[in-house]
GROMACS .gro file of N, CA and C in nm:
model
  498
    1UNK      N    1   0.577  -0.159  -3.472
    1UNK     CA    2   0.546  -0.141  -3.320
    1UNK      C    3   0.408  -0.117  -3.312
    2UNK      N    4   0.333  -0.174  -3.188
    2UNK     CA    5   0.178  -0.139  -3.170
    2UNK      C    6   0.184  -0.060  -3.098
    3UNK      N    7   0.077   0.061  -3.125
    3UNK     CA    8   0.015   0.123  -3.033
    3UNK      C    9   0.024   0.112  -2.874
    4UNK      N   10   0.060   0.189  -2.767
    4UNK     CA   11   0.043   0.191  -2.633
    4UNK      C   12  -0.121   0.151  -2.617
    5UNK      N   13  -0.118   0.069  -2.503
    5UNK     CA   14  -0.253   0.034  -2.471
    5UNK      C   15  -0.268   0.096  -2.322
    6UNK      N   16  -0.357   0.149  -2.297
    6UNK     CA   17  -0.371   0.242  -2.176
    6UNK      C   18  -0.459   0.160  -2.070
    7UNK      N   19  -0.410   0.124  -1.959
    7UNK     CA   20  -0.497   0.046  -1.870
    7UNK      C   21  -0.579   0.150  -1.801
    8UNK      N   22  -0.702   0.090  -1.744
    8UNK     CA   23  -0.812   0.170  -1.707
    8UNK      C   24  -0.816   0.133  -1.525
    9UNK      N   25  -0.885   0.224  -1.446
    9UNK     CA   26  -0.903   0.156  -1.305
    9UNK      C   27  -0.996   0.061  -1.301
   10UNK      N   28  -0.929  -0.067  -1.231
   10UNK     CA   29  -1.015  -0.166  -1.221
   10UNK      C   30  -1.092  -0.137  -1.057
   11UNK      N   31  -1.220  -0.106  -1.124
   11UNK     CA   32  -1.294  -0.080  -1.007
   11UNK      C   33  -1.363  -0.197  -0.880
   12UNK      N   34  -1.363  -0.317  -0.898
   12UNK     CA   35  -1.387  -0.404  -0.804
   12UNK      C   36  -1.268  -0.454  -0.728
   13UNK      N   37  -1.143  -0.427  -0.782
   13UNK     CA   38  -1.014  -0.480  -0.702
   13UNK      C   39  -0.994  -0.488  -0.597
   14UNK      N   40  -0.935  -0.579  -0.506
   14UNK     CA   41  -0.900  -0.574  -0.350
   14UNK      C   42  -0.802  -0.625  -0.350
   15UNK      N   43  -0.701  -0.603  -0.258
   15UNK     CA   44  -0.574  -0.680  -0.210
   15UNK      C   45  -0.571  -0.657  -0.081
   16UNK      N   46  -0.476  -0.624  -0.010
   16UNK     CA   47  -0.434  -0.660   0.132
   16UNK      C   48  -0.297  -0.597   0.175
   17UNK      N   49  -0.268  -0.555   0.277
   17UNK     CA   50  -0.173  -0.484   0.331
   17UNK      C   51  -0.161  -0.572   0.453
   18UNK      N   52  -0.050  -0.620   0.476
   18UNK     CA   53  -0.009  -0.731   0.625
   18UNK      C   54   0.061  -0.633   0.700
   19UNK      N   55   0.035  -0.587   0.802
   19UNK     CA   56   0.094  -0.459   0.902
   19UNK      C   57   0.187  -0.551   0.958
   20UNK      N   58   0.324  -0.520   0.894
   20UNK     CA   59   0.492  -0.596   0.991
   20UNK      C   60   0.518  -0.475   1.078
   21UNK      N   61   0.566  -0.369   1.060
   21UNK     CA   62   0.601  -0.270   1.127
   21UNK      C   63   0.489  -0.127   1.159
   22UNK      N   64   0.501  -0.079   1.255
   22UNK     CA   65   0.422   0.056   1.255
   22UNK      C   66   0.435   0.135   1.378
   23UNK      N   67   0.475   0.249   1.371
   23UNK     CA   68   0.499   0.335   1.482
   23UNK      C   69   0.373   0.384   1.548
   24UNK      N   70   0.268   0.354   1.496
   24UNK     CA   71   0.127   0.372   1.586
   24UNK      C   72   0.039   0.253   1.598
   25UNK      N   73  -0.035   0.247   1.700
   25UNK     CA   74  -0.130   0.150   1.695
   25UNK      C   75  -0.222   0.087   1.566
   26UNK      N   76  -0.200  -0.014   1.516
   26UNK     CA   77  -0.248  -0.026   1.376
   26UNK      C   78  -0.300  -0.187   1.355
   27UNK      N   79  -0.413  -0.220   1.326
   27UNK     CA   80  -0.462  -0.355   1.350
   27UNK      C   81  -0.360  -0.443   1.245
   28UNK      N   82  -0.365  -0.559   1.215
   28UNK     CA   83  -0.299  -0.639   1.182
   28UNK      C   84  -0.279  -0.643   0.987
   29UNK      N   85  -0.432  -0.616   0.969
   29UNK     CA   86  -0.433  -0.635   0.794
   29UNK      C   87  -0.504  -0.478   0.769
   30UNK      N   88  -0.490  -0.451   0.648
   30UNK     CA   89  -0.581  -0.326   0.572
   30UNK      C   90  -0.606  -0.343   0.466
   31UNK      N   91  -0.755  -0.393   0.443
   31UNK     CA   92  -0.807  -0.418   0.279
   31UNK      C   93  -0.796  -0.304   0.203
   32UNK      N   94  -0.751  -0.313   0.061
   32UNK     CA   95  -0.720  -0.210  -0.005
   32UNK      C   96  -0.797  -0.208  -0.126
   33UNK      N   97  -0.884  -0.103  -0.145
   33UNK     CA   98  -0.980  -0.061  -0.287
   33UNK      C   99  -0.904  -0.057  -0.390
   34UNK      N  100  -0.985  -0.019  -0.474
   34UNK     CA  101  -0.895  -0.010  -0.630
   34UNK      C  102  -0.803   0.118  -0.600
   35UNK      N  103  -0.864   0.230  -0.549
   35UNK     CA  104  -0.751   0.369  -0.519
   35UNK      C  105  -0.733   0.354  -0.383
   36UNK      N  106  -0.627   0.350  -0.323
   36UNK     CA  107  -0.594   0.359  -0.198
   36UNK      C  108  -0.484   0.443  -0.152
   37UNK      N  109  -0.481   0.551  -0.024
   37UNK     CA  110  -0.376   0.656  -0.033
   37UNK      C  111  -0.334   0.634   0.150
   38UNK      N  112  -0.181   0.667   0.158
   38UNK     CA  113  -0.169   0.672   0.273
   38UNK      C  114  -0.074   0.799   0.271
   39UNK      N  115  -0.088   0.853   0.393
   39UNK     CA  116  -0.011   1.011   0.436
   39UNK      C  117  -0.046   1.032   0.582
   40UNK      N  118  -0.046   1.156   0.615
   40UNK     CA  119  -0.051   1.241   0.727
   40UNK      C  120  -0.196   1.311   0.728
   41UNK      N  121  -0.225   1.331   0.598
   41UNK     CA  122  -0.366   1.401   0.596
   41UNK      C  123  -0.483   1.292   0.626
   42UNK      N  124  -0.567   1.349   0.707
   42UNK     CA  125  -0.698   1.279   0.760
   42UNK      C  126  -0.756   1.205   0.677
   43UNK      N  127  -0.781   1.294   0.523
   43UNK     CA  128  -0.839   1.249   0.448
   43UNK      C  129  -0.779   1.111   0.368
   44UNK      N  130  -0.681   1.053   0.407
   44UNK     CA  131  -0.632   0.934   0.345
   44UNK      C  132  -0.674   0.828   0.352
   45UNK      N  133  -0.688   0.702   0.280
   45UNK     CA  134  -0.737   0.570   0.321
   45UNK      C  135  -0.691   0.558   0.464
   46UNK      N  136  -0.572   0.570   0.482
   46UNK     CA  137  -0.504   0.513   0.624
   46UNK      C  138  -0.405   0.644   0.657
   47UNK      N  139  -0.484   0.714   0.751
   47UNK     CA  140  -0.388   0.837   0.788
   47UNK      C  141  -0.264   0.783   0.892
   48UNK      N  142  -0.128   0.814   0.883
   48UNK     CA  143  -0.014   0.812   0.930
   48UNK      C  144   0.024   0.877   1.038
   49UNK      N  145   0.053   0.868   1.164
   49UNK     CA  146   0.074   0.979   1.239
   49UNK      C  147   0.203   0.960   1.287
   50UNK      N  148   0.297   1.024   1.160
   50UNK     CA  149   0.437   1.056   1.171
   50UNK      C  150   0.519   1.188   1.097
   51UNK      N  151   0.569   1.304   1.138
   51UNK     CA  152   0.603   1.375   1.060
   51UNK      C  153   0.697   1.362   0.937
   52UNK      N  154   0.771   1.260   0.940
   52UNK     CA  155   0.843   1.225   0.846
   52UNK      C  156   0.774   1.149   0.718
   53UNK      N  157   0.632   1.144   0.722
   53UNK     CA  158   0.551   1.095   0.632
   53UNK      C  159   0.501   1.216   0.567
   54UNK      N  160   0.467   1.219   0.417
   54UNK     CA  161   0.408   1.339   0.377
   54UNK      C  162   0.267   1.345   0.397
   55UNK      N  163   0.212   1.419   0.370
   55UNK     CA  164   0.055   1.465   0.361
   55UNK      C  165  -0.031   1.338   0.283
   56UNK      N  166   0.030   1.338   0.158
   56UNK     CA  167  -0.007   1.222   0.056
   56UNK      C  168   0.104   1.162   0.040
   57UNK      N  169   0.119   1.051   0.097
   57UNK     CA  170   0.285   0.970   0.085
   57UNK      C  171   0.289   0.878  -0.029
   58UNK      N  172   0.169   0.836  -0.045
   58UNK     CA  173   0.183   0.721  -0.116
   58UNK      C  174   0.005   0.679  -0.184
   59UNK      N  175   0.022   0.651  -0.298
   59UNK     CA  176  -0.120   0.600  -0.357
   59UNK      C  177  -0.063   0.447  -0.406
   60UNK      N  178  -0.202   0.349  -0.401
   60UNK     CA  179  -0.184   0.211  -0.422
   60UNK      C  180  -0.269   0.218  -0.533
   61UNK      N  181  -0.278   0.142  -0.639
   61UNK     CA  182  -0.401   0.142  -0.725
   61UNK      C  183  -0.410   0.017  -0.832
   62UNK      N  184  -0.564  -0.053  -0.841
   62UNK     CA  185  -0.519  -0.129  -0.925
   62UNK      C  186  -0.603  -0.098  -1.050
   63UNK      N  187  -0.518  -0.143  -1.178
   63UNK     CA  188  -0.561  -0.129  -1.295
   63UNK      C  189  -0.568  -0.224  -1.375
   64UNK      N  190  -0.703  -0.204  -1.444
   64UNK     CA  191  -0.716  -0.347  -1.538
   64UNK      C  192  -0.644  -0.328  -1.701
   65UNK      N  193  -0.609  -0.419  -1.728
   65UNK     CA  194  -0.511  -0.422  -1.870
   65UNK      C  195  -0.633  -0.457  -1.978
   66UNK      N  196  -0.605  -0.441  -2.100
   66UNK     CA  197  -0.691  -0.486  -2.214
   66UNK      C  198  -0.742  -0.662  -2.188
   67UNK      N  199  -0.607  -0.690  -2.152
   67UNK     CA  200  -0.670  -0.866  -2.154
   67UNK      C  201  -0.756  -0.888  -2.004
   68UNK      N  202  -0.794  -0.805  -1.946
   68UNK     CA  203  -0.857  -0.806  -1.816
   68UNK      C  204  -0.809  -0.870  -1.713
   69UNK      N  205  -0.675  -0.865  -1.707
   69UNK     CA  206  -0.575  -0.864  -1.611
   69UNK      C  207  -0.567  -0.738  -1.484
   70UNK      N  208  -0.581  -0.786  -1.363
   70UNK     CA  209  -0.550  -0.667  -1.287
   70UNK      C  210  -0.414  -0.631  -1.228
   71UNK      N  211  -0.346  -0.535  -1.243
   71UNK     CA  212  -0.230  -0.517  -1.214
   71UNK      C  213  -0.239  -0.426  -1.115
   72UNK      N  214  -0.138  -0.401  -0.975
   72UNK     CA  215  -0.143  -0.327  -0.856
   72UNK      C  216  -0.014  -0.217  -0.912
   73UNK      N  217  -0.004  -0.098  -0.874
   73UNK     CA  218   0.079  -0.033  -0.877
   73UNK      C  219   0.096   0.047  -0.776
   74UNK      N  220   0.209   0.098  -0.722
   74UNK     CA  221   0.208   0.236  -0.625
   74UNK      C  222   0.306   0.358  -0.658
   75UNK      N  223   0.202   0.449  -0.627
   75UNK     CA  224   0.297   0.577  -0.685
   75UNK      C  225   0.348   0.626  -0.530
   76UNK      N  226   0.460   0.703  -0.534
   76UNK     CA  227   0.544   0.766  -0.434
   76UNK      C  228   0.534   0.887  -0.458
   77UNK      N  229   0.449   0.958  -0.362
   77UNK     CA  230   0.461   1.119  -0.322
   77UNK      C  231   0.540   1.169  -0.224
   78UNK      N  232   0.610   1.091  -0.143
   78UNK     CA  233   0.674   1.119  -0.012
   78UNK      C  234   0.796   1.172  -0.041
   79UNK      N  235   0.869   1.289   0.043
   79UNK     CA  236   0.997   1.316   0.021
   79UNK      C  237   1.122   1.214   0.110
   80UNK      N  238   1.047   1.164   0.211
   80UNK     CA  239   1.128   1.076   0.261
   80UNK      C  240   1.134   0.945   0.190
   81UNK      N  241   1.069   0.931   0.117
   81UNK     CA  242   1.072   0.783   0.039
   81UNK      C  243   0.973   0.675   0.080
   82UNK      N  244   0.972   0.619  -0.048
   82UNK     CA  245   0.905   0.490  -0.022
   82UNK      C  246   0.965   0.363  -0.083
   83UNK      N  247   0.967   0.272  -0.018
   83UNK     CA  248   1.047   0.163  -0.058
   83UNK      C  249   0.967   0.067  -0.106
   84UNK      N  250   1.002  -0.053  -0.182
   84UNK     CA  251   0.946  -0.162  -0.204
   84UNK      C  252   1.077  -0.291  -0.216
   85UNK      N  253   1.069  -0.346  -0.146
   85UNK     CA  254   1.163  -0.455  -0.090
   85UNK      C  255   1.289  -0.393  -0.058
   86UNK      N  256   1.271  -0.295  -0.006
   86UNK     CA  257   1.408  -0.240   0.048
   86UNK      C  258   1.477  -0.130  -0.029
   87UNK      N  259   1.415  -0.117  -0.178
   87UNK     CA  260   1.474  -0.033  -0.261
   87UNK      C  261   1.379   0.096  -0.296
   88UNK      N  262   1.430   0.210  -0.273
   88UNK     CA  263   1.385   0.335  -0.283
   88UNK      C  264   1.293   0.336  -0.415
   89UNK      N  265   1.186   0.379  -0.449
   89UNK     CA  266   1.136   0.391  -0.568
   89UNK      C  267   1.161   0.561  -0.579
   90UNK      N  268   1.134   0.608  -0.702
   90UNK     CA  269   1.146   0.753  -0.727
   90UNK      C  270   1.022   0.832  -0.704
   91UNK      N  271   1.023   0.952  -0.659
   91UNK     CA  272   0.883   1.042  -0.615
   91UNK      C  273   0.851   1.029  -0.759
   92UNK      N  274   0.692   1.031  -0.752
   92UNK     CA  275   0.593   1.053  -0.888
   92UNK      C  276   0.636   0.967  -0.975
   93UNK      N  277   0.689   0.816  -0.930
   93UNK     CA  278   0.740   0.727  -1.040
   93UNK      C  279   0.600   0.609  -0.981
   94UNK      N  280   0.586   0.519  -1.080
   94UNK     CA  281   0.492   0.415  -1.047
   94UNK      C  282   0.561   0.315  -1.044
   95UNK      N  283   0.544   0.203  -0.971
   95UNK     CA  284   0.625   0.073  -0.959
   95UNK      C  285   0.517  -0.049  -0.942
   96UNK      N  286   0.540  -0.133  -1.034
   96UNK     CA  287   0.416  -0.242  -0.982
   96UNK      C  288   0.489  -0.353  -0.872
   97UNK      N  289   0.323  -0.398  -0.834
   97UNK     CA  290   0.336  -0.450  -0.695
   97UNK      C  291   0.323  -0.608  -0.744
   98UNK      N  292   0.354  -0.681  -0.637
   98UNK     CA  293   0.324  -0.847  -0.662
   98UNK      C  294   0.322  -0.899  -0.515
   99UNK      N  295   0.213  -0.997  -0.518
   99UNK     CA  296   0.201  -1.067  -0.356
   99UNK      C  297   0.328  -1.063  -0.321
  100UNK      N  298   0.336  -1.033  -0.180
  100UNK     CA  299   0.453  -1.063  -0.100
  100UNK      C  300   0.551  -0.933  -0.102
  101UNK      N  301   0.523  -0.851  -0.192
  101UNK     CA  302   0.627  -0.737  -0.189
  101UNK      C  303   0.594  -0.665  -0.061
  102UNK      N  304   0.734  -0.604  -0.016
  102UNK     CA  305   0.719  -0.544   0.145
  102UNK      C  306   0.737  -0.405   0.093
  103UNK      N  307   0.630  -0.322   0.131
  103UNK     CA  308   0.624  -0.159   0.143
  103UNK      C  309   0.694  -0.126   0.240
  104UNK      N  310   0.805  -0.002   0.238
  104UNK     CA  311   0.851   0.051   0.386
  104UNK      C  312   0.851   0.196   0.343
  105UNK      N  313   0.797   0.249   0.487
  105UNK     CA  314   0.821   0.411   0.479
  105UNK      C  315   0.913   0.454   0.601
  106UNK      N  316   1.001   0.550   0.587
  106UNK     CA  317   1.101   0.523   0.692
  106UNK      C  318   1.180   0.656   0.681
  107UNK      N  319   1.316   0.663   0.728
  107UNK     CA  320   1.409   0.770   0.737
  107UNK      C  321   1.496   0.758   0.601
  108UNK      N  322   1.425   0.769   0.515
  108UNK     CA  323   1.494   0.735   0.358
  108UNK      C  324   1.550   0.876   0.293
  109UNK      N  325   1.539   0.976   0.352
  109UNK     CA  326   1.553   1.099   0.247
  109UNK      C  327   1.709   1.102   0.195
  110UNK      N  328   1.797   1.053   0.257
  110UNK     CA  329   1.910   1.071   0.177
  110UNK      C  330   1.951   0.942   0.123
  111UNK      N  331   1.854   0.832   0.102
  111UNK     CA  332   1.886   0.724   0.017
  111UNK      C  333   1.855   0.747  -0.121
  112UNK      N  334   1.941   0.754  -0.227
  112UNK     CA  335   1.906   0.769  -0.379
  112UNK      C  336   1.819   0.673  -0.414
  113UNK      N  337   1.745   0.700  -0.511
  113UNK     CA  338   1.678   0.619  -0.602
  113UNK      C  339   1.720   0.491  -0.639
  114UNK      N  340   1.649   0.376  -0.633
  114UNK     CA  341   1.694   0.243  -0.629
  114UNK      C  342   1.818   0.196  -0.572
  115UNK      N  343   1.847   0.298  -0.445
  115UNK     CA  344   1.910   0.268  -0.353
  115UNK      C  345   1.854   0.177  -0.229
  116UNK      N  346   1.925   0.117  -0.124
  116UNK     CA  347   1.846   0.027  -0.020
  116UNK      C  348   1.869   0.134   0.088
  117UNK      N  349   1.773   0.034   0.204
  117UNK     CA  350   1.777   0.129   0.295
  117UNK      C  351   1.763   0.005   0.405
  118UNK      N  352   1.853   0.037   0.534
  118UNK     CA  353   1.817  -0.075   0.628
  118UNK      C  354   1.707  -0.110   0.687
  119UNK      N  355   1.687  -0.224   0.723
  119UNK     CA  356   1.536  -0.239   0.804
  119UNK      C  357   1.488  -0.190   0.891
  120UNK      N  358   1.610  -0.156   0.982
  120UNK     CA  359   1.583  -0.070   1.099
  120UNK      C  360   1.544   0.029   1.087
  121UNK      N  361   1.565   0.113   0.966
  121UNK     CA  362   1.553   0.252   0.931
  121UNK      C  363   1.405   0.264   0.881
  122UNK      N  364   1.315   0.175   0.861
  122UNK     CA  365   1.216   0.188   0.797
  122UNK      C  366   1.094   0.191   0.949
  123UNK      N  367   1.032   0.266   0.956
  123UNK     CA  368   0.953   0.283   1.053
  123UNK      C  369   0.795   0.225   1.070
  124UNK      N  370   0.772   0.212   0.930
  124UNK     CA  371   0.624   0.145   0.858
  124UNK      C  372   0.671   0.043   0.769
  125UNK      N  373   0.609  -0.077   0.817
  125UNK     CA  374   0.650  -0.191   0.688
  125UNK      C  375   0.526  -0.257   0.655
  126UNK      N  376   0.473  -0.249   0.556
  126UNK     CA  377   0.336  -0.350   0.513
  126UNK      C  378   0.393  -0.471   0.426
  127UNK      N  379   0.323  -0.585   0.393
  127UNK     CA  380   0.361  -0.680   0.296
  127UNK      C  381   0.216  -0.715   0.225
  128UNK      N  382   0.224  -0.664   0.096
  128UNK     CA  383   0.133  -0.658  -0.024
  128UNK      C  384   0.066  -0.794  -0.049
  129UNK      N  385  -0.046  -0.836  -0.028
  129UNK     CA  386  -0.107  -0.904  -0.056
  129UNK      C  387  -0.195  -0.944  -0.149
  130UNK      N  388  -0.174  -1.001  -0.277
  130UNK     CA  389  -0.314  -1.019  -0.350
  130UNK      C  390  -0.327  -1.177  -0.344
  131UNK      N  391  -0.447  -1.188  -0.280
  131UNK     CA  392  -0.478  -1.337  -0.295
  131UNK      C  393  -0.540  -1.374  -0.441
  132UNK      N  394  -0.584  -1.280  -0.520
  132UNK     CA  395  -0.615  -1.357  -0.655
  132UNK      C  396  -0.496  -1.367  -0.749
  133UNK      N  397  -0.382  -1.347  -0.721
  133UNK     CA  398  -0.257  -1.359  -0.798
  133UNK      C  399  -0.198  -1.510  -0.767
  134UNK      N  400  -0.192  -1.561  -0.908
  134UNK     CA  401  -0.125  -1.722  -0.919
  134UNK      C  402  -0.047  -1.719  -0.794
  135UNK      N  403  -0.022  -1.870  -0.757
  135UNK     CA  404   0.082  -1.894  -0.655
  135UNK      C  405   0.062  -1.780  -0.512
  136UNK      N  406  -0.046  -1.732  -0.493
  136UNK     CA  407  -0.048  -1.628  -0.353
  136UNK      C  408  -0.048  -1.738  -0.253
  137UNK      N  409   0.027  -1.698  -0.133
  137UNK     CA  410   0.049  -1.804  -0.022
  137UNK      C  411  -0.071  -1.715   0.077
  138UNK      N  412  -0.111  -1.623   0.054
  138UNK     CA  413  -0.213  -1.537   0.155
  138UNK      C  414  -0.323  -1.620   0.191
  139UNK      N  415  -0.348  -1.629   0.342
  139UNK     CA  416  -0.487  -1.695   0.386
  139UNK      C  417  -0.532  -1.606   0.463
  140UNK      N  418  -0.648  -1.562   0.462
  140UNK     CA  419  -0.718  -1.455   0.559
  140UNK      C  420  -0.737  -1.504   0.674
  141UNK      N  421  -0.741  -1.437   0.756
  141UNK     CA  422  -0.760  -1.441   0.916
  141UNK      C  423  -0.909  -1.550   0.919
  142UNK      N  424  -0.903  -1.622   1.043
  142UNK     CA  425  -1.016  -1.693   1.085
  142UNK      C  426  -1.126  -1.605   1.090
  143UNK      N  427  -1.128  -1.518   1.206
  143UNK     CA  428  -1.237  -1.451   1.275
  143UNK      C  429  -1.175  -1.312   1.247
  144UNK      N  430  -1.240  -1.242   1.150
  144UNK     CA  431  -1.208  -1.097   1.149
  144UNK      C  432  -1.323  -1.022   1.131
  145UNK      N  433  -1.319  -0.880   1.172
  145UNK     CA  434  -1.424  -0.794   1.130
  145UNK      C  435  -1.344  -0.698   1.081
  146UNK      N  436  -1.448  -0.627   1.008
  146UNK     CA  437  -1.412  -0.474   0.902
  146UNK      C  438  -1.420  -0.366   0.993
  147UNK      N  439  -1.307  -0.261   0.997
  147UNK     CA  440  -1.311  -0.147   1.053
  147UNK      C  441  -1.317  -0.045   0.886
  148UNK      N  442  -1.407   0.028   0.860
  148UNK     CA  443  -1.384   0.131   0.738
  148UNK      C  444  -1.291   0.284   0.798
  149UNK      N  445  -1.194   0.280   0.705
  149UNK     CA  446  -1.127   0.407   0.787
  149UNK      C  447  -1.163   0.506   0.696
  150UNK      N  448  -1.115   0.628   0.783
  150UNK     CA  449  -1.130   0.779   0.694
  150UNK      C  450  -1.139   0.774   0.563
  151UNK      N  451  -1.191   0.827   0.463
  151UNK     CA  452  -1.153   0.852   0.333
  151UNK      C  453  -1.203   1.005   0.277
  152UNK      N  454  -1.135   1.030   0.193
  152UNK     CA  455  -1.159   1.199   0.151
  152UNK      C  456  -1.284   1.167   0.022
  153UNK      N  457  -1.319   1.073  -0.023
  153UNK     CA  458  -1.403   1.023  -0.131
  153UNK      C  459  -1.514   0.984  -0.087
  154UNK      N  460  -1.649   0.989  -0.148
  154UNK     CA  461  -1.779   0.949  -0.127
  154UNK      C  462  -1.804   0.823  -0.171
  155UNK      N  463  -1.714   0.744  -0.270
  155UNK     CA  464  -1.720   0.622  -0.315
  155UNK      C  465  -1.759   0.493  -0.200
  156UNK      N  466  -1.731   0.398  -0.227
  156UNK     CA  467  -1.761   0.283  -0.149
  156UNK      C  468  -1.657   0.191  -0.158
  157UNK      N  469  -1.549   0.259  -0.225
  157UNK     CA  470  -1.401   0.148  -0.227
  157UNK      C  471  -1.311   0.242  -0.124
  158UNK      N  472  -1.380   0.255  -0.002
  158UNK     CA  473  -1.258   0.319   0.076
  158UNK      C  474  -1.209   0.204   0.141
  159UNK      N  475  -1.052   0.227   0.197
  159UNK     CA  476  -1.008   0.133   0.271
  159UNK      C  477  -1.034   0.066   0.400
  160UNK      N  478  -1.028  -0.034   0.411
  160UNK     CA  479  -1.074  -0.118   0.533
  160UNK      C  480  -0.979  -0.196   0.616
  161UNK      N  481  -0.990  -0.179   0.756
  161UNK     CA  482  -0.897  -0.247   0.820
  161UNK      C  483  -0.958  -0.368   0.852
  162UNK      N  484  -0.897  -0.480   0.857
  162UNK     CA  485  -0.973  -0.598   0.905
  162UNK      C  486  -0.852  -0.649   1.020
  163UNK      N  487  -0.916  -0.691   1.114
  163UNK     CA  488  -0.847  -0.761   1.243
  163UNK      C  489  -0.901  -0.857   1.310
  164UNK      N  490  -0.835  -0.959   1.338
  164UNK     CA  491  -0.919  -1.068   1.444
  164UNK      C  492  -1.000  -1.036   1.570
  165UNK      N  493  -1.114  -1.083   1.576
  165UNK     CA  494  -1.164  -1.052   1.679
  165UNK      C  495  -1.112  -1.126   1.832
  166UNK      N  496  -1.109  -1.036   1.955
  166UNK     CA  497  -1.070  -1.132   2.051
  166UNK      C  498  -1.165  -1.164   2.153
   0.00000   0.00000   0.00000
């Protein structure tokens, strides 16, 4: 057996979350930098306004493997649960993301890990889009402008919300 090879943060990586359902007014797309957070804390890349979301509910991070492939992962920190394609992921566990995966947050406290939740119970839903993944069907909007969201770090890889101009 070979030694385990660690992946490193992928600094220039970008992906997109398409907003499918939201309890708050939110533009249609969110650009995701190499490290991205969601939660009630105002320092998160995208602060969410619902008490069923933890202060630091989830992190999405791009990691670069030794073969220089960029892989995206989601890490759940929320007690109400984080769901990928309707299936609850364990708190403090890492789940690989691929283009088209649906990330959900909602009333999932009583759902067991790997259990499923009804879509109507999800109060936030986002479709993860990786335009650089092979066979990605993502097409960027024609007329978009970028709004940089608040973030606690001082680096230039803060989350950005991208939405069509009217």
